Coordinates of C-alpha atoms in Angstrom, one line a residue:
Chain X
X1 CA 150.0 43.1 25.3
X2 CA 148.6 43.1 21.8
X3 CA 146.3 45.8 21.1
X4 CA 143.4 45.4 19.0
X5 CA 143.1 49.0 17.2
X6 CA 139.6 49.8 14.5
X7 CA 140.1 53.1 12.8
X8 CA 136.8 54.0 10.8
X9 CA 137.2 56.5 8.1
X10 CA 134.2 57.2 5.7
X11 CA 136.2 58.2 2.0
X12 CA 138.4 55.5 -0.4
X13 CA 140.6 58.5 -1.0
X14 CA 141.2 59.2 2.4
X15 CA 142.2 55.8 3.3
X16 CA 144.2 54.9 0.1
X17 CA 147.3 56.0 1.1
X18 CA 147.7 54.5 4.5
X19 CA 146.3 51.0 3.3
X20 CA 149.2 51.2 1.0
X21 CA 151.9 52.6 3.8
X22 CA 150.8 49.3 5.9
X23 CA 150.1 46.9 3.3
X24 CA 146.4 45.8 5.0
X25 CA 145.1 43.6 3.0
X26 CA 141.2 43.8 2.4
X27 CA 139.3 40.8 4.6
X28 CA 135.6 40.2 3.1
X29 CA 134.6 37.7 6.0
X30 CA 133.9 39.7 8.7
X31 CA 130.6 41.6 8.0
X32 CA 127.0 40.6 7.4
X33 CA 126.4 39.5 3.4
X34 CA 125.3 43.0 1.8
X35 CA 126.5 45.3 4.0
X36 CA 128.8 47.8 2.3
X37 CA 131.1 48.1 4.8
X38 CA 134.9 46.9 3.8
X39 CA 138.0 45.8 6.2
X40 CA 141.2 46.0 5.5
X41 CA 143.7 43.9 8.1
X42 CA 147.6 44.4 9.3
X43 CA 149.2 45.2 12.0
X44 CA 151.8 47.5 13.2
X45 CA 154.6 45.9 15.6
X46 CA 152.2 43.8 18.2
X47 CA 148.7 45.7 17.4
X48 CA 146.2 45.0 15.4
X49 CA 145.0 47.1 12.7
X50 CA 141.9 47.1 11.5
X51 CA 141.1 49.3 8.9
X52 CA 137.0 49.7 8.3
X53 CA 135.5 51.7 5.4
X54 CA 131.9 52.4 5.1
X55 CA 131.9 51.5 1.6
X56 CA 130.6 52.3 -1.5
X57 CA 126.8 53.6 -1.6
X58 CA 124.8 50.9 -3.5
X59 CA 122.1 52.8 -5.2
X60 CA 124.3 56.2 -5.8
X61 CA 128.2 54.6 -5.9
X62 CA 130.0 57.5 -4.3
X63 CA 131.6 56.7 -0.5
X64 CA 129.2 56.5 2.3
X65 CA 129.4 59.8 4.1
X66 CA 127.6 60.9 6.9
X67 CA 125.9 60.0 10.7
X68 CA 124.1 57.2 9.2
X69 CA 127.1 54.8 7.5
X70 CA 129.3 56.0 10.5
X71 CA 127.5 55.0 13.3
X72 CA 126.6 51.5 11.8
X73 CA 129.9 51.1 10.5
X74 CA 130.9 51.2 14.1
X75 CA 128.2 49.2 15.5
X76 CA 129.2 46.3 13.2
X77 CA 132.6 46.9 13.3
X78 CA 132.6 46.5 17.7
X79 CA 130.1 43.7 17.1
X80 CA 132.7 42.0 14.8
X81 CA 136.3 42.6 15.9
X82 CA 135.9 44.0 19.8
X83 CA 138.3 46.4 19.4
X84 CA 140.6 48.0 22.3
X85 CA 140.1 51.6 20.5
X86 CA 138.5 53.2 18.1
X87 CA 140.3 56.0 15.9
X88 CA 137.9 58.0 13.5
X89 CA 140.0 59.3 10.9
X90 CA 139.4 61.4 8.3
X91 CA 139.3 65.2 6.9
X92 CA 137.3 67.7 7.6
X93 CA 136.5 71.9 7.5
X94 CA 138.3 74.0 10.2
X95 CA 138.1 77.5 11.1
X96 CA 140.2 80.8 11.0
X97 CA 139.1 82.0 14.5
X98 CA 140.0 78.7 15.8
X99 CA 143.8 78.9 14.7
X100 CA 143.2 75.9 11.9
X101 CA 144.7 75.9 8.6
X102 CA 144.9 73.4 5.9
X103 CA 146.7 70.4 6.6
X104 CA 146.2 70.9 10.2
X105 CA 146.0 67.7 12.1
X106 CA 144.1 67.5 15.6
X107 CA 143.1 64.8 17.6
X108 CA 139.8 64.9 19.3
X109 CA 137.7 63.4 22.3
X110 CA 134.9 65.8 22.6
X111 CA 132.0 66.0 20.0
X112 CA 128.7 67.1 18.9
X113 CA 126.4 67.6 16.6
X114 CA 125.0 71.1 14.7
X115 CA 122.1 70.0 12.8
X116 CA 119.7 68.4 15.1
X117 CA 117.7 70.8 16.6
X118 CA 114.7 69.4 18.9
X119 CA 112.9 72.1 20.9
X120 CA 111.7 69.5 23.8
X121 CA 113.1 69.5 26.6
X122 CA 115.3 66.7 27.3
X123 CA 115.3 65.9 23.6
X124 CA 117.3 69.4 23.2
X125 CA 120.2 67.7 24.7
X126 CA 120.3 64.7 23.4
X127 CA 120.1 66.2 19.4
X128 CA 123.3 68.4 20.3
X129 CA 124.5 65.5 21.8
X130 CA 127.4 66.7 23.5
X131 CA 130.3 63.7 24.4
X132 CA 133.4 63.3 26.1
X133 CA 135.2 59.8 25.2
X134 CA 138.6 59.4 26.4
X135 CA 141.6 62.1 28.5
X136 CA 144.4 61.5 26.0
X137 CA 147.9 61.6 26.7
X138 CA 150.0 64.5 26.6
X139 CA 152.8 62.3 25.2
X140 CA 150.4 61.3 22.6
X141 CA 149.6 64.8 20.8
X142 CA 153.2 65.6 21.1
X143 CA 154.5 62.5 19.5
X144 CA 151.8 63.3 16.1
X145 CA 152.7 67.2 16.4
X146 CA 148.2 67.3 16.8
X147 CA 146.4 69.8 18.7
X148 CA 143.1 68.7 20.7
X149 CA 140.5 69.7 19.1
X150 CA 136.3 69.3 19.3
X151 CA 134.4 68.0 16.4
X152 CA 131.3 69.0 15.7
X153 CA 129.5 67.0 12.9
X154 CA 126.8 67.4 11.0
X155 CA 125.4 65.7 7.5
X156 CA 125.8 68.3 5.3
X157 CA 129.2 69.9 3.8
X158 CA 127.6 73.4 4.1
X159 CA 126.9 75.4 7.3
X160 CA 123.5 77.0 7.3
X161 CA 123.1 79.9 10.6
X162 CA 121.3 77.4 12.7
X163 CA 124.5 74.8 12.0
X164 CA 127.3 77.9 13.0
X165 CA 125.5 78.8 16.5
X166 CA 126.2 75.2 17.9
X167 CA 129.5 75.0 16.3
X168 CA 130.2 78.7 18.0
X169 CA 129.0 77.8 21.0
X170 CA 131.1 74.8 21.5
X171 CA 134.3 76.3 20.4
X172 CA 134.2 73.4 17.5
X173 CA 137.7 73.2 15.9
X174 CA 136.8 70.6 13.1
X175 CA 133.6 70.2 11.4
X176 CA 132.8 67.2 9.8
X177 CA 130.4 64.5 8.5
X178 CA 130.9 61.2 10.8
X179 CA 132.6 61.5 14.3
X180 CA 129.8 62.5 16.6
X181 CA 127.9 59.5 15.2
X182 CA 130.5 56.8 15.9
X183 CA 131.9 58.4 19.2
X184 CA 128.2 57.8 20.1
X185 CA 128.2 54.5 19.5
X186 CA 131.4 53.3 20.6
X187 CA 130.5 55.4 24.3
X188 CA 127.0 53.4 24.2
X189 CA 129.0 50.3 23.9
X190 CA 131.4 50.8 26.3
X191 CA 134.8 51.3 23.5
X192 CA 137.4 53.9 24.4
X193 CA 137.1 55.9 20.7
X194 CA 138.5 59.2 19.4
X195 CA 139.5 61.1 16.2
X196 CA 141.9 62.1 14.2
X197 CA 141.2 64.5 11.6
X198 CA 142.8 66.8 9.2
X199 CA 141.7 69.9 8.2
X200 CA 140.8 70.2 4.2
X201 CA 139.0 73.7 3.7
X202 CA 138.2 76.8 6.0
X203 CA 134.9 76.5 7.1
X204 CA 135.1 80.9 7.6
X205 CA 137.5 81.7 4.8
X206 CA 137.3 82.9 1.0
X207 CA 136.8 79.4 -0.5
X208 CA 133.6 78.0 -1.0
X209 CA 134.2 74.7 0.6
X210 CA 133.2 71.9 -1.8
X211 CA 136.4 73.6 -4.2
X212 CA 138.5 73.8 -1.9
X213 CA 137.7 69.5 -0.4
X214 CA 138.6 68.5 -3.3
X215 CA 141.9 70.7 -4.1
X216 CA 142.9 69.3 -0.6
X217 CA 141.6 66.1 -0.4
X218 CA 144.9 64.3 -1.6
X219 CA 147.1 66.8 0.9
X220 CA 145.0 66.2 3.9
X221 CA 144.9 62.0 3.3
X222 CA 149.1 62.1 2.9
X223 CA 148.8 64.4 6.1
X224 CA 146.4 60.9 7.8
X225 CA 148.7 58.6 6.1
X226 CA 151.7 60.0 8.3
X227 CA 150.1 61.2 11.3
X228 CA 148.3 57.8 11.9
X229 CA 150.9 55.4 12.3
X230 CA 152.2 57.8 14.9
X231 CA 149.6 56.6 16.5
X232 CA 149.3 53.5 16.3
X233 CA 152.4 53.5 17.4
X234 CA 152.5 55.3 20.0
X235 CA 150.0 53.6 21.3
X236 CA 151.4 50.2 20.6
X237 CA 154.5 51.3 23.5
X238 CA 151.8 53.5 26.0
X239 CA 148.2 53.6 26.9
X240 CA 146.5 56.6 25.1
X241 CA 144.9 57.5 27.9
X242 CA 146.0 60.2 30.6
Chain R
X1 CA 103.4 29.9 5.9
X2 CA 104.8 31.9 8.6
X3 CA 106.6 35.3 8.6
X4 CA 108.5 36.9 10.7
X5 CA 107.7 41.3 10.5
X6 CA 110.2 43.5 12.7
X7 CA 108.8 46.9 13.7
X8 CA 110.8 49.6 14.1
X9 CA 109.9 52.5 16.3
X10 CA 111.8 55.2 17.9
X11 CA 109.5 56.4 20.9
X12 CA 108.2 54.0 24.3
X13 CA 105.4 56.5 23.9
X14 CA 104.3 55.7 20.4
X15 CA 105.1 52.1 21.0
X16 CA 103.2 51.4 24.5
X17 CA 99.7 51.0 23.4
X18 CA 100.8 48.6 20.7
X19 CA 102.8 46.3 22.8
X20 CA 99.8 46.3 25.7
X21 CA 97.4 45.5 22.6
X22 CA 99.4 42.7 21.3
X23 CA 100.1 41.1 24.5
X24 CA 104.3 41.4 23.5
X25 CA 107.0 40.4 26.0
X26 CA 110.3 41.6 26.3
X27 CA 113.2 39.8 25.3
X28 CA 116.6 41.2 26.3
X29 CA 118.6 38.1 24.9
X30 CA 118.8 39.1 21.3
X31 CA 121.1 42.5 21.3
X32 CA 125.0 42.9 21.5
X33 CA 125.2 43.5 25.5
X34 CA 125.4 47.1 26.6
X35 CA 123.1 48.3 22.9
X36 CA 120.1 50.1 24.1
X37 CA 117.7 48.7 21.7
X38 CA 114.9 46.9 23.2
X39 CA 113.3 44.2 21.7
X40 CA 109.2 42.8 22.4
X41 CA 108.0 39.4 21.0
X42 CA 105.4 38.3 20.3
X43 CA 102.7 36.5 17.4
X44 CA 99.7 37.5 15.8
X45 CA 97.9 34.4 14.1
X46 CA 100.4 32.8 12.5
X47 CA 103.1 35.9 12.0
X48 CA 105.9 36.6 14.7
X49 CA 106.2 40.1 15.9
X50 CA 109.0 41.9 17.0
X51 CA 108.9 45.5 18.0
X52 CA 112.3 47.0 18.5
X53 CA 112.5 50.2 19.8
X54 CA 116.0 52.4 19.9
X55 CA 116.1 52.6 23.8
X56 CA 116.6 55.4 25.8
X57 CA 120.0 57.4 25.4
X58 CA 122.7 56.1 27.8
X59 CA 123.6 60.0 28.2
X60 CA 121.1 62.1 28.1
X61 CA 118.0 59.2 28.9
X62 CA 115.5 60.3 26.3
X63 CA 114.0 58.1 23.8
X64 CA 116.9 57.8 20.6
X65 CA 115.3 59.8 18.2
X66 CA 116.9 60.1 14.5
X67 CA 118.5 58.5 11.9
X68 CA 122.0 56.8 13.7
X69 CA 119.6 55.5 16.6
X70 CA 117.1 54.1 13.6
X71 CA 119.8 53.0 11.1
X72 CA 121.9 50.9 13.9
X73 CA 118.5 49.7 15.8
X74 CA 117.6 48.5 12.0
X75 CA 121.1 46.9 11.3
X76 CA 121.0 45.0 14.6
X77 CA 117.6 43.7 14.0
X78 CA 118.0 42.3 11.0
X79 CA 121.3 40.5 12.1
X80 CA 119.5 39.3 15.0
X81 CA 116.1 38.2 13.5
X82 CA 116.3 38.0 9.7
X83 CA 112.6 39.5 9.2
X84 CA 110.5 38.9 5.9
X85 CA 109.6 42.6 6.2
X86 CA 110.6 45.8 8.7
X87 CA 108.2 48.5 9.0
X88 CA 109.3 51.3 10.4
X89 CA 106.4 53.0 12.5
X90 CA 105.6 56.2 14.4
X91 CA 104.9 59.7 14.2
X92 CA 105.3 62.5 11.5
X93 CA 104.5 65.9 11.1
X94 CA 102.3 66.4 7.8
X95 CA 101.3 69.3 5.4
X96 CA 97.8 71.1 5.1
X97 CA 99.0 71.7 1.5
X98 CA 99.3 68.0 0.9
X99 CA 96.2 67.4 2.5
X100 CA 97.7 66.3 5.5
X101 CA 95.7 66.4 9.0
X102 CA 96.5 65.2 12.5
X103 CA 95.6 61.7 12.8
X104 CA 96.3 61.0 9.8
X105 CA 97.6 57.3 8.7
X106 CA 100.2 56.8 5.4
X107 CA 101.7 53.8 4.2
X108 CA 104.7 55.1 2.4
X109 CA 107.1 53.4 0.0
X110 CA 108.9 56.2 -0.8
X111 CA 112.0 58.1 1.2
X112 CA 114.5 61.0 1.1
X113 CA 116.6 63.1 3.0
X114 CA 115.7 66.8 3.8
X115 CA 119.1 67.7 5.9
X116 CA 121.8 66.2 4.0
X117 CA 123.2 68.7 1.6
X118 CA 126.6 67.8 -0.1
X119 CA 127.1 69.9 -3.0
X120 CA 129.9 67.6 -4.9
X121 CA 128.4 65.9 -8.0
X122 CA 127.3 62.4 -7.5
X123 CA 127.5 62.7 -3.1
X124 CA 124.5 65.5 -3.9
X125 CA 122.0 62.9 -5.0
X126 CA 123.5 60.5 -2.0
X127 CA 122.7 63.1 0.3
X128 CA 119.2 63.6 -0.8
X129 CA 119.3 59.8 -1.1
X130 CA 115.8 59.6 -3.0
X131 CA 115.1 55.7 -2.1
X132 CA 111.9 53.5 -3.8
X133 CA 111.3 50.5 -1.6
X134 CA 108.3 48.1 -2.3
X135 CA 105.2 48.3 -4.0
X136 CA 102.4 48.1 -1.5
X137 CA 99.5 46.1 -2.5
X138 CA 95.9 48.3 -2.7
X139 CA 94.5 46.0 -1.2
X140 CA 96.3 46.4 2.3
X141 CA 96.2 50.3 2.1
X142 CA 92.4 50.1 1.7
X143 CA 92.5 47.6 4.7
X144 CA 94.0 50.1 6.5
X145 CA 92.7 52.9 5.5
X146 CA 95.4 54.6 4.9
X147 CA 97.0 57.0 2.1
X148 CA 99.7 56.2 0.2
X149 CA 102.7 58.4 1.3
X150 CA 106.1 59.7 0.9
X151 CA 108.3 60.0 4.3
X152 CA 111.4 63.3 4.2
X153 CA 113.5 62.3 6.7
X154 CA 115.7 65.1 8.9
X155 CA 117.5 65.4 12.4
X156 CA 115.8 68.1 13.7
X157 CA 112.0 68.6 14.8
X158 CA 111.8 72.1 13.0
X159 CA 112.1 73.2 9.1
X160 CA 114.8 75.8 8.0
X161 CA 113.5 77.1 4.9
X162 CA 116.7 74.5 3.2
X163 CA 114.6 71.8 4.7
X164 CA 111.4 73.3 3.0
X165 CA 113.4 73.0 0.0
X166 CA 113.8 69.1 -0.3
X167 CA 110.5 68.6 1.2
X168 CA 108.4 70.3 -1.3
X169 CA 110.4 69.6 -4.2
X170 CA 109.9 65.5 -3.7
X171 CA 106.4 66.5 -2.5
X172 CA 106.6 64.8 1.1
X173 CA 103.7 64.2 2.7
X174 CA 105.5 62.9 6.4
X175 CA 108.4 64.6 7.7
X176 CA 109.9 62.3 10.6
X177 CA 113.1 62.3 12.3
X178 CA 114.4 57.8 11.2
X179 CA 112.5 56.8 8.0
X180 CA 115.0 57.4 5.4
X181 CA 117.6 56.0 7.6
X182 CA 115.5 52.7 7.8
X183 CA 114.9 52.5 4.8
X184 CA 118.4 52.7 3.7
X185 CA 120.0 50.1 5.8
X186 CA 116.7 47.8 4.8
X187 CA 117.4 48.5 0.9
X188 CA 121.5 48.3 1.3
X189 CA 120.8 44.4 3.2
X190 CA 118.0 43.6 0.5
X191 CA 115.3 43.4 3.4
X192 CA 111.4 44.6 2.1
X193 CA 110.7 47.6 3.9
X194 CA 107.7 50.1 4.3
X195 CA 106.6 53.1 6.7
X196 CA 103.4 53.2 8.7
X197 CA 103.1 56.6 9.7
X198 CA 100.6 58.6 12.2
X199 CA 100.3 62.7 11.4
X200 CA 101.0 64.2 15.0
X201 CA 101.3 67.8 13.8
X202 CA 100.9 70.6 10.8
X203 CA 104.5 71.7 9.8
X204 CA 102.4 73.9 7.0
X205 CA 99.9 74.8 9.6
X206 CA 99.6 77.8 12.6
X207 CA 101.0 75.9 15.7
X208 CA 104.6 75.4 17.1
X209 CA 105.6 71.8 16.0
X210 CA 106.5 70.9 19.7
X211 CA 103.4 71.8 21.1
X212 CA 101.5 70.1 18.4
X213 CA 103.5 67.0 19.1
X214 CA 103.8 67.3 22.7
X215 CA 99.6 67.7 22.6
X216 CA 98.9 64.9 19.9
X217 CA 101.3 62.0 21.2
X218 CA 99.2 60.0 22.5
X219 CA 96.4 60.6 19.6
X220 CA 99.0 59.6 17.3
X221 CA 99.9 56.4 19.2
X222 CA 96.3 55.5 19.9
X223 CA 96.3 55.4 16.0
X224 CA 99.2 53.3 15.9
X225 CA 98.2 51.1 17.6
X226 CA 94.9 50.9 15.8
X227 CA 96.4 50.4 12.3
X228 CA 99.5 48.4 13.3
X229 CA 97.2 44.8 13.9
X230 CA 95.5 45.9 10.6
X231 CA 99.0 45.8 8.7
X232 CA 99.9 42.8 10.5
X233 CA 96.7 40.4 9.9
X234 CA 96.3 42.0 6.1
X235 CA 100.4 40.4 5.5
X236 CA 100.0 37.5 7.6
X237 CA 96.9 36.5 4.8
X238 CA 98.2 38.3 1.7
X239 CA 101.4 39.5 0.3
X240 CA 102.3 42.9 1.1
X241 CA 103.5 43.8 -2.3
X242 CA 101.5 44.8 -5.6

């Protein structure tokens, strides 16, 4: 049965290399006029590959990062294509005392978010936010060599105190600036979702994390450009689910 | 000639009296099935009237406070309905030292981010994401009796002192949990776009923010609904813009 697969990722350079691996070409029909989102189409054996950027800010020009572009991406992307899955992929900080290093690739289906702290109750829960999506497949982690991992997100690229007690708490292996966000959306509506992200700088090591993004950037997208067609194609032959 | 304004608001709370006072009906035909948002129609002389609220959390079954629920509620909206002009309206918390006082009203033009730090030239400015809407006509903020204002925008409902930083610096006299997010998806898709925003609490001042809220809600809303009809018959007669 062909498979309809979206995989939202947030950075140019993060995708670059694996629009090139599967030759997706760039389809500018699908979205509303205006919206900065792009698509980039293929496939891989019978699935469908959707490739969906948030695009290019238009007032600042750098990639749109963050909750915000993620979580509409997504929305528009669902609305558009009606996707069988939804892979966020992209980088993002690790930590130490979780076993992560550079270039370490995980695949996650729990999330949650560190910076939005609302002292009523009720409303406490709902800023952390906490979500399950999918049970993957054994087979799957051990056909990309990933671990399982929990992403915690959260719009900034540093970690202020109040940011490192969620992420503590919740045993968060990956930190980063999207997943939360569209895992929320894609649970709203109903669309089995999880990540894939690669680990570009230790969150609790000795380099301050903006330097050490950008030395890894480029490592960490080649590690996303090999690890993702895994799974696509793994999950072209098997369901991803356990 | 008739125009069609969208309001956006993130709580039932802030949104009841409004929707009694206008006499608005809900219409559940316009969203992608399974989206939370809920939409009320309505007219007032010759202008149609849509209030869209987020919803209430599939998960945790609060109101969907914050910038994903307000950028993706926004986004759908103006796929759906194609509105002249959004407003995005509700509570904030204000600041004694901006003269700031429960109750009240701003008409703000102006946004920014107070919890998005990314300290990577040219995503630092995104982050902060200092956004100029329209130019509001003097004559509707006299209508109104409101000030002119400028909405910081953040995920959580207190301040850590890297909040206070973005806050003060851009001189923010509304800190609210969806404005900035609003206004971002309204600028990006070229739609006019203003805040109408009621003070529920001091951030500057001696009480905790959630009680201040908790306590002044309904005030707050009571204003709302006051100075929302104003808005409404000023642009339905006038333009909205200087």
């Amino acid at each position: 049965m062909t498979k309809t697969v979206v995989i939202v990722m947030a950075m140019e350079a993060e995708a670059k290399p694996f629009v090139e691996h599967l030759q997706l070409k760039k389809d500018e029909t699908i979205f509303l006029k205006g919206f900065k989102a792009e698509c980039y189409a293929g496939s891989l054996d019978t699935t469908k590959v959707y490739l969906i950027l948030n695009g290019k800010c238009h007032k600042y020009n750098v990639d749109i990062v963050g909750t915000v572009g993620g979580a509409v991406t997504t929305f528009a992307a669902i609305q558009a294509l009606h996707p069988d899955v939804i892979i966020n992929a992209g980088t993002c900080g690790g930590f130490k005392a979780m076993g992560g290093e550079v270039g370490s690739i995980y695949l996650c289906t729990r999330f949650l978010n560190h910076d939005r702290r609302i002292a009523i109750p009720g409303f406490d829960a709902f800023g952390v936010g906490e979500l399950k999506t999918v049970d993957l497949n054994q087979g799957l982690l051990d056909h990309v060599g990933a671990k399982n991992g929990v992403v915690s997100t959260g719009n900034s690229l540093d970690m202020v105190k109040e940011d490192e007690h969620y992420i503590k708490l919740h045993k968060a292996t990956c930190k980063d600036m999207e997943g939360a966000a569209v895992a929320y959306i894609c649970d709203q509506l109903g669309v089995p979702m999880f990540a894939l992200k690669s680990v570009t700088d230790i969150v609790d090591g000795e380099h301050p994390t903006p330097e050490e993004f950008l030395k890894n950037l480029g490592t960490a997208a080649k590690c996303l450009q090999e690890a993702l067609p895994k799974v696509l194609s793994y999950i072209s032959q098997n369901s991803f689910e356990a």
